[in-house]
PDB file of C-alpha atoms in Angstrom:
ATOM      1  CA  UNK A 259     -33.910 -29.133  49.199  1.00 56.00           C
ATOM      2  CA  UNK A 260     -31.930 -27.979  46.032  1.00 61.00           C
ATOM      3  CA  UNK A 261     -30.877 -24.496  45.733  1.00 57.00           C
ATOM      4  CA  UNK A 262     -32.387 -22.801  42.646  1.00 60.00           C
ATOM      5  CA  UNK A 263     -29.812 -21.833  39.991  1.00 56.00           C
ATOM      6  CA  UNK A 264     -29.741 -18.312  38.907  1.00 58.00           C
ATOM      7  CA  UNK A 265     -29.215 -18.145  35.059  1.00 53.00           C
ATOM      8  CA  UNK A 266     -27.676 -15.084  33.557  1.00 49.00           C
ATOM      9  CA  UNK A 267     -29.321 -13.563  30.657  1.00 50.00           C
ATOM     10  CA  UNK A 268     -27.188 -12.817  27.572  1.00 48.00           C
ATOM     11  CA  UNK A 269     -27.012  -8.972  28.357  1.00 42.00           C
ATOM     12  CA  UNK A 270     -25.119  -9.188  31.642  1.00 42.00           C
ATOM     13  CA  UNK A 271     -22.819 -11.727  30.161  1.00 41.00           C
ATOM     14  CA  UNK A 272     -21.978  -9.431  27.209  1.00 41.00           C
ATOM     15  CA  UNK A 273     -21.568  -6.599  29.635  1.00 38.00           C
ATOM     16  CA  UNK A 274     -18.828  -8.521  31.587  1.00 42.00           C
ATOM     17  CA  UNK A 275     -16.985  -9.380  28.480  1.00 46.00           C
ATOM     18  CA  UNK A 276     -16.144  -5.709  27.706  1.00 48.00           C
ATOM     19  CA  UNK A 277     -12.394  -5.350  26.814  1.00 51.00           C
ATOM     20  CA  UNK A 278     -10.016  -4.287  29.549  1.00 50.00           C
ATOM     21  CA  UNK A 279      -7.420  -2.740  27.331  1.00 55.00           C
ATOM     22  CA  UNK A 280      -9.139   0.590  27.526  1.00 54.00           C
ATOM     23  CA  UNK A 281      -8.493   0.527  31.228  1.00 50.00           C
ATOM     24  CA  UNK A 282      -4.963  -0.843  31.037  1.00 51.00           C
ATOM     25  CA  UNK A 283      -5.738  -4.495  31.561  1.00 51.00           C
ATOM     26  CA  UNK A 284      -5.275  -7.435  29.223  1.00 56.00           C
ATOM     27  CA  UNK A 285      -7.284  -7.275  25.917  1.00 56.00           C
ATOM     28  CA  UNK A 286     -10.178  -9.611  26.042  1.00 58.00           C
ATOM     29  CA  UNK A 287     -11.828  -8.757  22.756  1.00 63.00           C
ATOM     30  CA  UNK A 288     -11.085  -9.868  19.235  1.00 62.00           C
ATOM     31  CA  UNK A 289     -12.865  -6.971  17.688  1.00 64.00           C
ATOM     32  CA  UNK A 290     -10.711  -4.978  15.166  1.00 70.00           C
ATOM     33  CA  UNK A 291      -7.949  -3.163  17.059  1.00 70.00           C
ATOM     34  CA  UNK A 292      -7.905  -5.542  19.932  1.00 67.00           C
ATOM     35  CA  UNK A 293      -6.382  -8.982  20.586  1.00 76.00           C
ATOM     36  CA  UNK A 294      -5.275 -11.139  17.633  1.00 84.00           C
ATOM     37  CA  UNK A 295      -7.524 -14.183  17.232  1.00 83.00           C
ATOM     38  CA  UNK A 296      -5.879 -17.646  16.668  1.00 86.00           C
ATOM     39  CA  UNK A 297      -7.542 -17.993  13.311  1.00 89.00           C
ATOM     40  CA  UNK A 298      -6.402 -14.499  12.347  1.00 90.00           C
ATOM     41  CA  UNK A 299      -2.833 -15.378  13.308  1.00 90.00           C
ATOM     42  CA  UNK A 300      -2.978 -18.598  11.261  1.00 92.00           C
ATOM     43  CA  UNK A 301      -4.454 -16.921   8.211  1.00 92.00           C
ATOM     44  CA  UNK A 302      -1.577 -14.281   8.176  1.00 92.00           C
ATOM     45  CA  UNK A 303       0.982 -17.054   8.532  1.00 92.00           C
ATOM     46  CA  UNK A 304      -0.586 -18.965   5.572  1.00 95.00           C
ATOM     47  CA  UNK A 305      -0.376 -15.884   3.346  1.00 95.00           C
ATOM     48  CA  UNK A 306       3.159 -14.527   3.836  1.00 95.00           C
ATOM     49  CA  UNK A 307       3.382 -12.881   0.409  1.00 96.00           C
ATOM     50  CA  UNK A 308       0.714 -10.301   1.395  1.00 96.00           C
ATOM     51  CA  UNK A 309       2.698  -8.525   4.127  1.00 97.00           C
ATOM     52  CA  UNK A 310       3.543  -4.980   3.298  1.00 97.00           C
ATOM     53  CA  UNK A 311       6.662  -3.326   4.709  1.00 97.00           C
ATOM     54  CA  UNK A 312       6.191   0.030   6.303  1.00 98.00           C
ATOM     55  CA  UNK A 313       7.770   2.591   8.617  1.00 98.00           C
ATOM     56  CA  UNK A 314       5.953   4.078  11.594  1.00 97.00           C
ATOM     57  CA  UNK A 315       5.465   7.726  10.810  1.00 97.00           C
ATOM     58  CA  UNK A 316       3.726   8.772  14.076  1.00 97.00           C
ATOM     59  CA  UNK A 317       2.097   7.244  17.224  1.00 96.00           C
ATOM     60  CA  UNK A 318      -0.667   9.537  18.722  1.00 94.00           C
ATOM     61  CA  UNK A 319      -1.924   9.638  22.224  1.00 91.00           C
ATOM     62  CA  UNK A 320      -5.303   8.179  21.176  1.00 90.00           C
ATOM     63  CA  UNK A 321      -3.289   4.938  20.125  1.00 90.00           C
ATOM     64  CA  UNK A 322      -3.549   5.840  16.431  1.00 93.00           C
ATOM     65  CA  UNK A 323      -0.456   4.622  14.538  1.00 96.00           C
ATOM     66  CA  UNK A 324       0.389   6.203  11.135  1.00 97.00           C
ATOM     67  CA  UNK A 325       2.329   3.965   8.709  1.00 97.00           C
ATOM     68  CA  UNK A 326       4.057   4.754   5.418  1.00 98.00           C
ATOM     69  CA  UNK A 327       4.608   1.880   3.159  1.00 97.00           C
ATOM     70  CA  UNK A 328       8.069   1.370   1.980  1.00 96.00           C
ATOM     71  CA  UNK A 329       7.376   0.510  -1.678  1.00 94.00           C
ATOM     72  CA  UNK A 330       4.807   3.206  -2.567  1.00 93.00           C
ATOM     73  CA  UNK A 331       4.794   5.655   0.413  1.00 92.00           C
ATOM     74  CA  UNK A 332       1.135   4.997   0.934  1.00 96.00           C
ATOM     75  CA  UNK A 333      -0.180   6.404   4.301  1.00 97.00           C
ATOM     76  CA  UNK A 334      -2.119   3.923   6.443  1.00 97.00           C
ATOM     77  CA  UNK A 335      -3.795   4.901   9.740  1.00 96.00           C
ATOM     78  CA  UNK A 336      -4.457   2.188  12.288  1.00 94.00           C
ATOM     79  CA  UNK A 337      -5.765   1.919  15.854  1.00 90.00           C
ATOM     80  CA  UNK A 338      -4.874  -0.736  18.358  1.00 88.00           C
ATOM     81  CA  UNK A 339      -5.942  -0.878  21.912  1.00 80.00           C
ATOM     82  CA  UNK A 340      -3.865  -3.876  22.853  1.00 80.00           C
ATOM     83  CA  UNK A 341      -0.471  -2.313  23.261  1.00 83.00           C
ATOM     84  CA  UNK A 342       1.007  -1.515  19.809  1.00 88.00           C
ATOM     85  CA  UNK A 343       1.005   2.282  20.394  1.00 88.00           C
ATOM     86  CA  UNK A 344       2.928   1.699  23.683  1.00 89.00           C
ATOM     87  CA  UNK A 345       5.725  -0.307  22.040  1.00 90.00           C
ATOM     88  CA  UNK A 346       6.100   1.554  18.615  1.00 94.00           C
ATOM     89  CA  UNK A 347       7.997   4.792  17.994  1.00 95.00           C
ATOM     90  CA  UNK A 348       8.314   6.956  14.805  1.00 96.00           C
ATOM     91  CA  UNK A 349      10.884   5.379  12.583  1.00 96.00           C
ATOM     92  CA  UNK A 350      10.370   1.793  13.605  1.00 96.00           C
ATOM     93  CA  UNK A 351      10.167  -0.736  10.686  1.00 97.00           C
ATOM     94  CA  UNK A 352       7.061  -2.862  10.784  1.00 97.00           C
ATOM     95  CA  UNK A 353       4.848  -5.051   8.469  1.00 97.00           C
ATOM     96  CA  UNK A 354       1.224  -4.741   7.820  1.00 97.00           C
ATOM     97  CA  UNK A 355      -1.117  -7.546   6.536  1.00 96.00           C
ATOM     98  CA  UNK A 356      -3.911  -5.584   4.765  1.00 95.00           C
ATOM     99  CA  UNK A 357      -6.262  -8.484   4.147  1.00 94.00           C
ATOM    100  CA  UNK A 358      -6.332  -9.684   7.788  1.00 93.00           C
ATOM    101  CA  UNK A 359      -5.481  -6.377   9.475  1.00 93.00           C
ATOM    102  CA  UNK A 360      -2.516  -7.538  11.427  1.00 94.00           C
ATOM    103  CA  UNK A 361       0.453  -5.258  12.291  1.00 95.00           C
ATOM    104  CA  UNK A 362       3.808  -7.005  12.947  1.00 94.00           C
ATOM    105  CA  UNK A 363       6.665  -5.397  15.005  1.00 94.00           C
ATOM    106  CA  UNK A 364       9.340  -8.282  15.003  1.00 92.00           C
ATOM    107  CA  UNK A 365       7.616 -11.390  16.336  1.00 91.00           C
ATOM    108  CA  UNK A 366       4.705  -9.335  18.078  1.00 91.00           C
ATOM    109  CA  UNK A 367       1.398  -9.348  16.246  1.00 92.00           C
ATOM    110  CA  UNK A 368      -1.328  -6.758  16.747  1.00 91.00           C
ATOM    111  CA  UNK A 369      -4.890  -6.759  15.466  1.00 90.00           C
ATOM    112  CA  UNK A 370      -5.298  -3.396  13.783  1.00 91.00           C
ATOM    113  CA  UNK A 371      -8.542  -1.288  13.026  1.00 90.00           C
ATOM    114  CA  UNK A 372      -7.877   0.514   9.768  1.00 92.00           C
ATOM    115  CA  UNK A 373      -9.099   4.038  10.081  1.00 91.00           C
TER     116      UNK A 373
END
């Protein structure tokens, strides 16, 4: 006698896909401010002239990162839950890709939610 399969409805599946970065785990979401999606990474690689050089002005406890662009001194506030705030310090030079919302610190890439 076959065992009946228990199918999950979409609601429990979505609930299990909640990002773990808020609890200190690996980021499992591609929403703004979370993990960088492969397509997002490819798009920023394909548009290298759109990067903006910036300096980190402040990193807050709520994972907000304040940038100041080098060319115009424009203030940009970002949020990232996937580790950028833990790795950056005030005075660190970074690059920001405004069209695809990616923050670069050396070879590290972070998906950024613009506040």
